[in-house]
Coordinates of C-alpha atoms in Angstrom, one line a residue:
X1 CA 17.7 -3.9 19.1
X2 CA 18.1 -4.8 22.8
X3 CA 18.0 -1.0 23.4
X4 CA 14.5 -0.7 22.4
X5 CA 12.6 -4.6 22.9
X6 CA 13.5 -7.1 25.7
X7 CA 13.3 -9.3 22.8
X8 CA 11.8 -9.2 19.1
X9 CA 11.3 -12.2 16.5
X10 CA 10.8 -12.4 12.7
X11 CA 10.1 -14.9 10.1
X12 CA 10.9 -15.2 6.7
X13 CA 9.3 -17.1 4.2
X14 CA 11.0 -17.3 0.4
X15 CA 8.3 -17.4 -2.2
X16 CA 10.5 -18.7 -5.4
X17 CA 9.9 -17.8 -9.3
X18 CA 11.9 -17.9 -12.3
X19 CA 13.5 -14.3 -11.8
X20 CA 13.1 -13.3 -8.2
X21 CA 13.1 -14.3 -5.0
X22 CA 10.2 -12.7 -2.8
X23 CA 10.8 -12.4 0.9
X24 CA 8.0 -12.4 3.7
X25 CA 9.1 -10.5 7.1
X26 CA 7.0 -11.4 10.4
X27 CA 7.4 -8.8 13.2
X28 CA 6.8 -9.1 16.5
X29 CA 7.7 -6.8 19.8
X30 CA 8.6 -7.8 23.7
X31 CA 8.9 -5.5 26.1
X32 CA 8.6 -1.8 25.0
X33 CA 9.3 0.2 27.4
X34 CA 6.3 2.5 28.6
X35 CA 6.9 6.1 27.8
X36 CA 3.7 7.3 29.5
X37 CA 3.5 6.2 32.7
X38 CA -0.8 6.5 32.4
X39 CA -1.1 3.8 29.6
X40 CA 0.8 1.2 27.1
X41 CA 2.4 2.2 23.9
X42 CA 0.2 2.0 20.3
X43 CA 2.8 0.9 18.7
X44 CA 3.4 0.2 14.9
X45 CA 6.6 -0.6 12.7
X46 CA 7.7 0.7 9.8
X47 CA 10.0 -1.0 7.2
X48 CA 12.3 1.2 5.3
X49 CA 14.8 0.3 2.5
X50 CA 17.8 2.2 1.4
X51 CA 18.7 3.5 -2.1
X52 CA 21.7 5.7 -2.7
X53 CA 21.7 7.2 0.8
X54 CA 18.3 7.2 1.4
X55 CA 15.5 5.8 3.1
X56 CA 12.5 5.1 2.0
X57 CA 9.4 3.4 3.5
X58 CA 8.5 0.3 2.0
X59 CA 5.7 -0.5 4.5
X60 CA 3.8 -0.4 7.4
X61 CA 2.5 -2.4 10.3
X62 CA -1.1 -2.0 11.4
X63 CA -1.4 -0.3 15.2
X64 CA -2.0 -2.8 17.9
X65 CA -3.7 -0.5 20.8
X66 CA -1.9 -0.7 24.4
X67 CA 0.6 -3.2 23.9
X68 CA 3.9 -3.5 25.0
X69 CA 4.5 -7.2 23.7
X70 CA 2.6 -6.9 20.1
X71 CA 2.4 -9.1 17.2
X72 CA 2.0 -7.7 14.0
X73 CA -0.6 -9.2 11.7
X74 CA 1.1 -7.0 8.7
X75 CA 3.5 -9.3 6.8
X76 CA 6.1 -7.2 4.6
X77 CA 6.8 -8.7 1.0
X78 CA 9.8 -7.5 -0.5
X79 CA 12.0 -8.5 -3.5
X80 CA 15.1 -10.6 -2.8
X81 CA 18.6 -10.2 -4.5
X82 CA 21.4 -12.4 -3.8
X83 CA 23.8 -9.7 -5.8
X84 CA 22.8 -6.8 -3.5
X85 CA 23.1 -5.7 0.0
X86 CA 19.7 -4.3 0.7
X87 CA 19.8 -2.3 3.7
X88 CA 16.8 -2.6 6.2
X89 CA 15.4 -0.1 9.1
X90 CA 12.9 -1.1 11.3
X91 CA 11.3 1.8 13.3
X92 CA 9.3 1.7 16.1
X93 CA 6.9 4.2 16.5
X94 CA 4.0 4.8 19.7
X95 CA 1.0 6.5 17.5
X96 CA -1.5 8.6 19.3
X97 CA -5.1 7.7 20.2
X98 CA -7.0 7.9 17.1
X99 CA -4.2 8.8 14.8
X100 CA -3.0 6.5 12.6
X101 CA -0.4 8.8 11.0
X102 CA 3.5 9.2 11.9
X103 CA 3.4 13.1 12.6
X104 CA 2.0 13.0 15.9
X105 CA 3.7 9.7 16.7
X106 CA 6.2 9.1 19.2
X107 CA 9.4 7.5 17.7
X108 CA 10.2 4.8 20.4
X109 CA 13.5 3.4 18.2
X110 CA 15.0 1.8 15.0
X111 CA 17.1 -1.1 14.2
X112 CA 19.4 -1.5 10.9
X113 CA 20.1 -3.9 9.4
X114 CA 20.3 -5.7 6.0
X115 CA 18.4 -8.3 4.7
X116 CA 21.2 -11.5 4.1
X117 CA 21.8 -10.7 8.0
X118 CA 17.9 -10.9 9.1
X119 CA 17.5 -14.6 7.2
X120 CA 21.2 -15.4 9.5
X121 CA 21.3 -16.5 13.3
X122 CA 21.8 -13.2 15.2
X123 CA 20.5 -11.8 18.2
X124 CA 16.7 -12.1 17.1
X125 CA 15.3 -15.2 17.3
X126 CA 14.8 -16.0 13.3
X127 CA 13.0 -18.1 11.5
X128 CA 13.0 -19.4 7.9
X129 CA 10.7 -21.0 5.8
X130 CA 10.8 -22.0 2.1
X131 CA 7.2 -21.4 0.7
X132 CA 6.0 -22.6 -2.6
X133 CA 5.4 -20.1 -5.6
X134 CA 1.8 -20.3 -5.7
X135 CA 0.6 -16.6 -5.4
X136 CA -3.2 -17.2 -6.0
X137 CA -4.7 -15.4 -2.4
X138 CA -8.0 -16.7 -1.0
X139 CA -10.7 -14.5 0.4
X140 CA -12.1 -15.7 3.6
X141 CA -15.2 -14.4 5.4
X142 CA -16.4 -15.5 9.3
X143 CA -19.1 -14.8 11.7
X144 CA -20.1 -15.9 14.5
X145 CA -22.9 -16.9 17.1
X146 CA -24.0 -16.8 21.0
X147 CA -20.2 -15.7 21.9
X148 CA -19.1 -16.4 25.6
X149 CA -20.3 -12.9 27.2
X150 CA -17.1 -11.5 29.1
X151 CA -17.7 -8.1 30.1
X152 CA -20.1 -7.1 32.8
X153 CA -21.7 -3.9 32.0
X154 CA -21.9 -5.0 28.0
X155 CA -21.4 -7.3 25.5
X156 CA -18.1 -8.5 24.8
X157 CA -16.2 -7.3 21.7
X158 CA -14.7 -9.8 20.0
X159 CA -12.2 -10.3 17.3
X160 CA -10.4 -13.2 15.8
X161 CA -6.9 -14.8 15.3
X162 CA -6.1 -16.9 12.6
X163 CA -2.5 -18.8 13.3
X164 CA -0.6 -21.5 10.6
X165 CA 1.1 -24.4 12.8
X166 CA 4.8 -25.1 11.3
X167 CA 5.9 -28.1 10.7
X168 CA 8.0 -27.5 14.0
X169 CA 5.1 -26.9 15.8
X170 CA 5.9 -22.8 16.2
X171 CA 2.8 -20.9 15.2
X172 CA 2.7 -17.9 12.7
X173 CA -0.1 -15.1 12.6
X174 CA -1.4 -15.0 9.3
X175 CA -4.3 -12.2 10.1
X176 CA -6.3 -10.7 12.7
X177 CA -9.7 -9.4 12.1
X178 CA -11.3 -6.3 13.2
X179 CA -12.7 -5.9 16.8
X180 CA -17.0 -5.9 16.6
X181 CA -17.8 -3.7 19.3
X182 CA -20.4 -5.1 22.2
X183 CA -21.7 -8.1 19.8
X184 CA -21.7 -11.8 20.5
X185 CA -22.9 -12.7 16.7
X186 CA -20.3 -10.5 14.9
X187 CA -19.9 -10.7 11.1
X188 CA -16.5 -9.9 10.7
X189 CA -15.1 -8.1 6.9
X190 CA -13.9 -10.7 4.6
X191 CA -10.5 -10.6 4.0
X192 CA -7.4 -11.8 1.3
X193 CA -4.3 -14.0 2.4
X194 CA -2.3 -15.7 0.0
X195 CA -2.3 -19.0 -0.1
X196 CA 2.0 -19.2 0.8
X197 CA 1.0 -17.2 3.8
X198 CA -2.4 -19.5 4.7
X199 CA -1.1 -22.8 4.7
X200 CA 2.8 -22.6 3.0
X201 CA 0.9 -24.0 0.1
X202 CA 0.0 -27.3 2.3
X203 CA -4.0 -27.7 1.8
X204 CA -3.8 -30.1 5.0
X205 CA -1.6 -27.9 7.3
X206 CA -3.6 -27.3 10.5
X207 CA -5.1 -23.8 11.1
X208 CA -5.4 -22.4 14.6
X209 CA -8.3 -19.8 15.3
X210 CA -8.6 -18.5 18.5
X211 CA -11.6 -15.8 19.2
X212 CA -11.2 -13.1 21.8
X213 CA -12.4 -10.1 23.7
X214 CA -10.6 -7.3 23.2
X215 CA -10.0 -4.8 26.3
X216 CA -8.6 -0.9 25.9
X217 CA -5.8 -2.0 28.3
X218 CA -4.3 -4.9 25.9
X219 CA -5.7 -8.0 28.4
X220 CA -7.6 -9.3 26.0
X221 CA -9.8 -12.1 27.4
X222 CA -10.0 -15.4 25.8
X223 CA -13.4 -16.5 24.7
X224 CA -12.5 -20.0 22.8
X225 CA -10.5 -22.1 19.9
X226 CA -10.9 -24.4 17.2
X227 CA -8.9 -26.0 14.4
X228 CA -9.0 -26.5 10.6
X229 CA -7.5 -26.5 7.3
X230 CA -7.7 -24.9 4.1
X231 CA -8.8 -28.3 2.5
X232 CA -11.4 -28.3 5.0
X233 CA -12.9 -25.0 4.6
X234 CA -12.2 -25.1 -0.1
X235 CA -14.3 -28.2 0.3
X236 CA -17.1 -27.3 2.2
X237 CA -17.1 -24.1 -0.5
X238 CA -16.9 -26.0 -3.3
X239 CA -19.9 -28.8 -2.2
X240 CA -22.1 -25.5 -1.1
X241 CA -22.2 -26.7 2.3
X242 CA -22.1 -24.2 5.2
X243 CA -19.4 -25.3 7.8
X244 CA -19.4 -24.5 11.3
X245 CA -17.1 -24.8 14.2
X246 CA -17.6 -24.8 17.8
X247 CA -15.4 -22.4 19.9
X248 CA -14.0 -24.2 22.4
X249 CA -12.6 -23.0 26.0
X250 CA -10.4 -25.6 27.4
X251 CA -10.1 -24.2 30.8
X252 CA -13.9 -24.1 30.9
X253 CA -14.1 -27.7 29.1
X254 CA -11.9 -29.3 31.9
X255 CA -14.5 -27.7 35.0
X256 CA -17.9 -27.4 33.7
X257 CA -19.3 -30.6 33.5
X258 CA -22.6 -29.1 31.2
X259 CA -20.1 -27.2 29.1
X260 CA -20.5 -27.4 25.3
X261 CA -18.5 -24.4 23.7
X262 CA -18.6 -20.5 24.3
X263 CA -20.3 -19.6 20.8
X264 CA -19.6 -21.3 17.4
X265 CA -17.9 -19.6 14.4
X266 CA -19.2 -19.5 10.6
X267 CA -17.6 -19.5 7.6
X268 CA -19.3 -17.5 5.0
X269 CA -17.2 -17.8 2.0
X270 CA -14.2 -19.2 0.6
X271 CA -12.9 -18.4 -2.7
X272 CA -9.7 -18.6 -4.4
X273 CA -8.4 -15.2 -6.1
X274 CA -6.0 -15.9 -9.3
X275 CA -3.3 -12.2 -8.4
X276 CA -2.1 -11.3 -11.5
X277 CA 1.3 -9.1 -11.5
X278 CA 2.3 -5.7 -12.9
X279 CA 4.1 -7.9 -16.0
X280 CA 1.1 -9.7 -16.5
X281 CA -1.1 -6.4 -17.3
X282 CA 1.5 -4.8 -19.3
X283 CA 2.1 -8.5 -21.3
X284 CA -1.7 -8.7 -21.8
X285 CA -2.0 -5.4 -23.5
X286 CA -2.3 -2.9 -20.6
X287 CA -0.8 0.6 -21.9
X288 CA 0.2 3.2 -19.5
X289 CA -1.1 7.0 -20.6
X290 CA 1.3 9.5 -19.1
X291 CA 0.5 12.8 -18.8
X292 CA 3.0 15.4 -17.6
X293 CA 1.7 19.1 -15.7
X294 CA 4.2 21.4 -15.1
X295 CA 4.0 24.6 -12.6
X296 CA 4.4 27.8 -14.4
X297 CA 3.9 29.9 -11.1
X298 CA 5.4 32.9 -10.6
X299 CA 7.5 31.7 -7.2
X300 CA 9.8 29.9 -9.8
X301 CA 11.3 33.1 -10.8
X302 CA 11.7 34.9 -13.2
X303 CA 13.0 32.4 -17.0
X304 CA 15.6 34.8 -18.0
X305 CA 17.0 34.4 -14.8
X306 CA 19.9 32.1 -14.1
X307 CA 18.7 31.5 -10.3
X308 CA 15.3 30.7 -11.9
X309 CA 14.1 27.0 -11.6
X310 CA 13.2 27.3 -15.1
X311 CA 16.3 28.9 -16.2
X312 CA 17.5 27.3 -19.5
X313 CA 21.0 26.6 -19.5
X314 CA 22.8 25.7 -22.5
X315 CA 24.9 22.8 -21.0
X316 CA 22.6 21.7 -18.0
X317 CA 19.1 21.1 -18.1
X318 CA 17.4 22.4 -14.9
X319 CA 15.3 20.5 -12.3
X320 CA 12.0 20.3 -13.8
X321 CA 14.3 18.8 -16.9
X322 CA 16.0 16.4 -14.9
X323 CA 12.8 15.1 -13.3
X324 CA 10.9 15.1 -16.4
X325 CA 13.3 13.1 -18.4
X326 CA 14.4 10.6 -15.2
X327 CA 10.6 9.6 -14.8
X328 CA 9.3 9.7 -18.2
X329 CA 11.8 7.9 -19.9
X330 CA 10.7 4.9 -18.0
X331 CA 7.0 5.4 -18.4
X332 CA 7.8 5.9 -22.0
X333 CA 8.4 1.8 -22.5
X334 CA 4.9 1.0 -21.4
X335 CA 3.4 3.4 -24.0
X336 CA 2.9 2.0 -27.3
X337 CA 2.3 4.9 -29.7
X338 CA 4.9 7.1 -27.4
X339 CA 2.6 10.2 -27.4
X340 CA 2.2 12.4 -24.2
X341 CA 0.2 15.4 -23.2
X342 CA 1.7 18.1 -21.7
X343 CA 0.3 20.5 -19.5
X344 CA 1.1 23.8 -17.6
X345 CA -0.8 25.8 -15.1
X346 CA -0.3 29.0 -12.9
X347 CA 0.7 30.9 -15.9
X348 CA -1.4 33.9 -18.1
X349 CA -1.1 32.5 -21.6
X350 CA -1.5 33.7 -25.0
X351 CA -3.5 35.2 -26.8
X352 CA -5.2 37.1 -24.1
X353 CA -2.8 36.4 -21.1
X354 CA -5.7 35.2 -18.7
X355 CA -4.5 32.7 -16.0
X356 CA -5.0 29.2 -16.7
X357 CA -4.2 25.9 -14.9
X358 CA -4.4 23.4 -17.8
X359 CA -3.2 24.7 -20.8
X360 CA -1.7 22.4 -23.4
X361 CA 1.7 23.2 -23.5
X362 CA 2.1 22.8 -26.9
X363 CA -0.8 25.6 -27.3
X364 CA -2.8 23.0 -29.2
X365 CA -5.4 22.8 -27.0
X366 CA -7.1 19.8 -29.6
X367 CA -4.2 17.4 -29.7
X368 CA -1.8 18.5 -26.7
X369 CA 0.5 15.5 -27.2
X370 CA 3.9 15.7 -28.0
X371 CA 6.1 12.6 -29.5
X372 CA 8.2 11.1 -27.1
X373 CA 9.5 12.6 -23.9
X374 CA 11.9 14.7 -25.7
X375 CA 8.8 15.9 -28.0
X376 CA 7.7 17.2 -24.6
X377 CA 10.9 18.6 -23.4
X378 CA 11.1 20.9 -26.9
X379 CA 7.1 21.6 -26.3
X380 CA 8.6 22.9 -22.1
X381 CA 11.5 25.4 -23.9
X382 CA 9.3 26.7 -26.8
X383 CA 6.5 27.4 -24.2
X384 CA 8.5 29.4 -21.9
X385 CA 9.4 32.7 -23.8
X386 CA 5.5 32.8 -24.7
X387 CA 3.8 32.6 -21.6
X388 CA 4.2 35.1 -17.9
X389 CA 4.3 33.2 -14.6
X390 CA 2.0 34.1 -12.3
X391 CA -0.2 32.1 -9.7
X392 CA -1.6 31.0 -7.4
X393 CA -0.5 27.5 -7.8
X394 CA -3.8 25.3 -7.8
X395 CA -3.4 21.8 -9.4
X396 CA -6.9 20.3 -8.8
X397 CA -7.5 21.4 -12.7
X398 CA -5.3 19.4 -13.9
X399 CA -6.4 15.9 -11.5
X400 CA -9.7 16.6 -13.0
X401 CA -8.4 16.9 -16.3
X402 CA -7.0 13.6 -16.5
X403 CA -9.2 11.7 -14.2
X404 CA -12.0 12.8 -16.8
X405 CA -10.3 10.7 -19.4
X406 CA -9.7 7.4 -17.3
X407 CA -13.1 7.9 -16.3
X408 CA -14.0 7.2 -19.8
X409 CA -11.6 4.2 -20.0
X410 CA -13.0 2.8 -17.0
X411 CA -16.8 2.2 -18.7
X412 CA -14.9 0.9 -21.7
X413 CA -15.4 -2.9 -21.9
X414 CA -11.6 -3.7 -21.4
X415 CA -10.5 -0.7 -19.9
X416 CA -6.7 -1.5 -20.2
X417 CA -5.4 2.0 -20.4
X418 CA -4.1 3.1 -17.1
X419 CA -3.7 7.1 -16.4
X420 CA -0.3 8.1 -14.6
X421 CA -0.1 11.8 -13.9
X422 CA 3.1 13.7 -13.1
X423 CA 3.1 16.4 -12.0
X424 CA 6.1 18.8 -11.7
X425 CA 5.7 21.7 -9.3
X426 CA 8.0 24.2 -7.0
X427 CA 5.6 25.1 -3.9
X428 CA 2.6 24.8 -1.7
X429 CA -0.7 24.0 -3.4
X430 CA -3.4 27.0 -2.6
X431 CA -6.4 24.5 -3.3
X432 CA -5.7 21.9 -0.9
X433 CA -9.3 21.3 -0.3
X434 CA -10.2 20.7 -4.0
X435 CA -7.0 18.3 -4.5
X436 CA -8.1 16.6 -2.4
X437 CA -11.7 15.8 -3.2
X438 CA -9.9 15.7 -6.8
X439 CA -7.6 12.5 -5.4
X440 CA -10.4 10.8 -3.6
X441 CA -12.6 10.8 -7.0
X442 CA -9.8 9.7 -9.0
X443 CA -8.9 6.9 -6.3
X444 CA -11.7 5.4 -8.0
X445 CA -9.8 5.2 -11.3
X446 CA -7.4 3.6 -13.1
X447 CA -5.0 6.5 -12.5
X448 CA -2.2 6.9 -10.2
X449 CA -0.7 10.7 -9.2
X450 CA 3.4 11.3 -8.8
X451 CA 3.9 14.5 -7.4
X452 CA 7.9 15.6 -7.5
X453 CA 8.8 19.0 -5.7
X454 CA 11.6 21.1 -7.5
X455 CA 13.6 23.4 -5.7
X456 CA 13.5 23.8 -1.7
X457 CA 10.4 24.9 -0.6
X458 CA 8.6 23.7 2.3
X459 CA 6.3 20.7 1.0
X460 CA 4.8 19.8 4.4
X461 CA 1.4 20.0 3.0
X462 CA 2.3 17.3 0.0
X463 CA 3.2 14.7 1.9
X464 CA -0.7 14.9 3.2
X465 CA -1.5 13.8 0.0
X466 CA 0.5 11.3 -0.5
X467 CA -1.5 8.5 1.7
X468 CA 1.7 7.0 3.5
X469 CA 1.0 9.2 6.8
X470 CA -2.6 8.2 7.0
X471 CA -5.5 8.0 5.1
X472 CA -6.3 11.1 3.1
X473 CA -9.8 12.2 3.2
X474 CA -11.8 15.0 0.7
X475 CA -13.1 17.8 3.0
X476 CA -16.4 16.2 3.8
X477 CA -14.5 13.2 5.0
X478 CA -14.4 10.6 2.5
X479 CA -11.6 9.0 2.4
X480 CA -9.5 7.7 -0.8
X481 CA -10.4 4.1 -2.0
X482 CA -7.0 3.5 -2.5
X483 CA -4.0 5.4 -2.0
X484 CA -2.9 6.7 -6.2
X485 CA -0.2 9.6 -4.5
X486 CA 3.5 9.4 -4.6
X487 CA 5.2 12.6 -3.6
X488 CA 9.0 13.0 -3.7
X489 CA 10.9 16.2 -3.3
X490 CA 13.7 16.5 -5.6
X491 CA 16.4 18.0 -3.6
X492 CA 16.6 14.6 -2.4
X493 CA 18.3 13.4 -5.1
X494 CA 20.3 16.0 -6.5
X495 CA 23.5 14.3 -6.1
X496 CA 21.9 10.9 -7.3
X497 CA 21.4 9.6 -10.8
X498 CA 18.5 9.7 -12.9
X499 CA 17.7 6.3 -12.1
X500 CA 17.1 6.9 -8.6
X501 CA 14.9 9.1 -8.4
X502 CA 13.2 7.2 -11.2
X503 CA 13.2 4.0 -8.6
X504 CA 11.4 6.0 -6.0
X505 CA 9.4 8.3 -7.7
X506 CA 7.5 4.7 -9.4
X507 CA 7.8 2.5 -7.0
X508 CA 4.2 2.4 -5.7
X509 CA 2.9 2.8 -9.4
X510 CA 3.3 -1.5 -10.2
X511 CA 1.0 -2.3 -7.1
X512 CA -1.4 0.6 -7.7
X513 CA -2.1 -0.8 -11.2
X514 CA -2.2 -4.5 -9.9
X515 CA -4.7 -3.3 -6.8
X516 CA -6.7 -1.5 -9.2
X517 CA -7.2 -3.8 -12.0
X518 CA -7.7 -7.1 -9.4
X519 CA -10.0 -5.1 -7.2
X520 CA -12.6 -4.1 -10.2
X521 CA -11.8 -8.1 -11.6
X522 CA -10.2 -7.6 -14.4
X523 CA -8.3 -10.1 -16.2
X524 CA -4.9 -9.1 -18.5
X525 CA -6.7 -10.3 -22.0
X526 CA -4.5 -12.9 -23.3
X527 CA -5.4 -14.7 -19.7
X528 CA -8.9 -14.4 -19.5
X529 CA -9.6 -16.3 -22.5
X530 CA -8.3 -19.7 -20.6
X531 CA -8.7 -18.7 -17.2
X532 CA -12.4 -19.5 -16.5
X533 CA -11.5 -22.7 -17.5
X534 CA -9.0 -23.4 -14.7
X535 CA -10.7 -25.9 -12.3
X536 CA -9.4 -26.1 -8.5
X537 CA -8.7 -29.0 -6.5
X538 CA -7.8 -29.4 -2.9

């Protein structure tokens, strides 16, 4: 990596349970090199992992604005497996002044490498820490007040640094608030960290916060400091007390003899958050309602066709086949009663051939469920000699459609039915506008949206939706809650098995549910009943 940093550093941290090993990667930069000669670099990182060939991104850094010697906040979790080589690429990329996306970003580098060699000595200076398998997360909230003024012409803009001291006395950033513009008593947005990442499950491990100015040109300006610990801070929580710390400047503590402290710093709240996992849902009675759409357009050519992408052969099924059958035979497990709706849209449909972008596939537009994923697959070939492709391709319908029906779930008491839409399709959407206020609304939902592109068209425009190159916003600028989009074109994995694509195309869908279900509070049942009767002591 010398090619792209002077140096870089990352730390791992091994969060144990009884059938994986989770790992925690730490990034931090030294000494990008400066590719505009008028300011520093934005940069941010992205971690990809390989599967069958490919890369795909597991995560992302925040941005740290111009800085060439950053250090990320953003921990990466991923899985750990002893009996694998998990392949690792770290890319470095400069993103443009209010842009948080990738396809205006510069790409500054990468690094390869896999994960047994990142945990070894090597070139990087590496760290390794075993961390306890606690995964409750606290939520922590600070403000602050009468803030050291550093800026002449206005108020200084502070923001704040919370570090855990190792036991060998090395620090690690465990998160970095936002910056409050020209305020001295900023209330800063309360924020989650696990308890493994806070304190390495150590309730008495110090805790170093350091309170800064933040300047466009990366010199931030130190206002002051102060230490704690997590025992410290639970405690004052629990006895309702409000606790207080004064934010001390050393420098200024040393020469002023007058000097008490350059502002004081509140804590508002401290709570612990029980996480529960995917399993957990799924074990406590979640069920996941899949619902397949399929694109009946007309740019799929013509059925009778053997270049058509909805050509039936007799001895291989064709790509909307493959995808359907790759994707839903997984979803299928987490279904109890196995029954899926199935939907088409772009086509003119019988009885009166008028166009329609929602129409059961099974023509019964009262029960449009077919049994099993091969119910659905017999539902796909009966359908096709009955209705005309035709256009233009518009899938906001069919968003709507199911988003309705998780609405519904969501005012239910329990609502443990979660809404995963797949939707099949060949070519550019023609109502990007409505998708997308479709997918903000239903980012609201327990729902999640898999979009897989068959055949080679250009799908620029989908990967817009799917949130990982920014935030998607609905056309009067509200932006998704929550990112519920997974798009993967197909062609990718045309010479990879079933499984594969299978991996990628669900392998947001676990943490959707989980970020869903723990941001509305909602317990899987067969927890809940014992749960509020946990009691926490520090």
């Amino acid at each position: 990596m010398s090619n792209i940093y002077e140096s870089a550093e990352a730390t791992l941290g091994f969060i144990s349970s009884p059938c994986l090993t989770k790992v925690e990667l730490r990034v931090a930069c030294r000494g990008i090199s400066d590719r505009d000669a008028l300011s520093k670099p934005d940069p941010c990182v992205v971690l990809k992992m390989q599967s069958h060939g490919q890369w795909f991104e597991v995560d992302r850094t925040e941005v740290i604005r111009s800085s060439s010697s950053p250090v990320f906040s953003k921990i990466f979790l991923v899985d750990y497996y002893f009996e694998e080589v998990q392949r690792l690429r770290f890319e470095l990329h400069d993103i443009s002044s209010g842009n948080n996306g990738l396809r205006d970003a510069d790409f500054l580098g990468a690094m390869e490498c896999t994960l047994g060699q990142v945990s070894l000595p090597s070139d990087w200076t590496v760290t390794a820490e075993e961390l306890s398998g606690n995964d409750d997360y606290v939520e922590l909230s600070f403000s602050a007040r009468k803030l050291d003024d550093k800026d002449f012409f206005s108020k200084s803009d502070p923001f704040l640094e919370i570090f855990r001291v190792n036991d060998d006395g090395t620090e690690s950033l465990v998160h970095r608030t936002e910056v409050m513009m020209n305020n001295l008593s900023p209330v800063w947005k309360s924020f989650k960290v696990s308890l493994n990442t806070l304190c390495s499950g150590d309730h008495d491990r110090e805790l170093k916060c350091t309170v800064w100015d933040w300047d466009s040109n990366g010199k931030h300006d130190f206002i002051g400091e102060f230490q704690t610990t997590y025992k410290e801070m639970m405690r004052a929580e629990q006895e309702g007390k409000q606790i207080q710390w004064e934010c001390i400047n050393p420098k200024y503590q040393m020469k002023k003899k007058n000097y008490r402290n350059s502002g004081t710093v509140i804590l508002n709240h401290c709570k612990i958050i029980k996480m529960y996992s995917f399993l957990d849902y799924i074990m406590g009675g979640c069920q996941i309602q899949f619902t397949v759409a399929i694109d009946f357009t007309a740019s799929n050519g013509d059925p009778r066709n053997s270049c058509s992408l909805h050509y039936i052969h007799p001895y291989q099924p064709n790509e909307y086949l493959k995808a359907l059958v790759a994707v839903g035979e997984i979803c299928q497990d987490y279904d109890s009663d196995k029954m899926f709706p199935a939907f088409g849209f772009g086509a003119l449909i019988p009885p009166d051939f008028k166009v329609s972008h929602d129409f059961a596939v099974n023509f019964d537009e009262e029960n449009p469920e077919c049994a099993g994923i091969q119910g659905v697959v017999e539902a796909y070939q009966n359908c096709l000699p009955k209705i005309q492709l035709y256009g233009p391709t518009n899938i906001a319908p069919i968003i709507q459609k199911v988003a309705s029906s998780a609405s519904e779930e969501m005012h239910t008491k329990e609502a443990m039915e979660y809404f995963i839409l797949l939707i099949l399709t060949d070519g550019v959407i023609t109502d990007m506008a409505d998708t997308r206020e479709a997918i903000v609304h239903a980012s609201h939902l327990p729902m999640s949206v898999i979009i897989v592109g068959v055949g080679n068209a250009d799908f620029t425009d989908m990967q817009i939706l799917d949130g990982d190159d920014g935030i998607l916003r609905s056309p009067k600028g509200e932006p998704v809650l929550r990112d519920i989009v997974q798009f993967v074109p197909f062609k990718d994995f045309k010479h990879a098995s079933p499984a594969a694509l299978a991996k990628s195309v669900l392998a947001e869908v676990p943490n959707q549910v989980v970020d869903y279900y723990n941001a509305k509070g909602i317990k899987p049942k067969c927890i809940s009943d014992y749960e509020s009767s946990r009691t926490f002591s520090p």
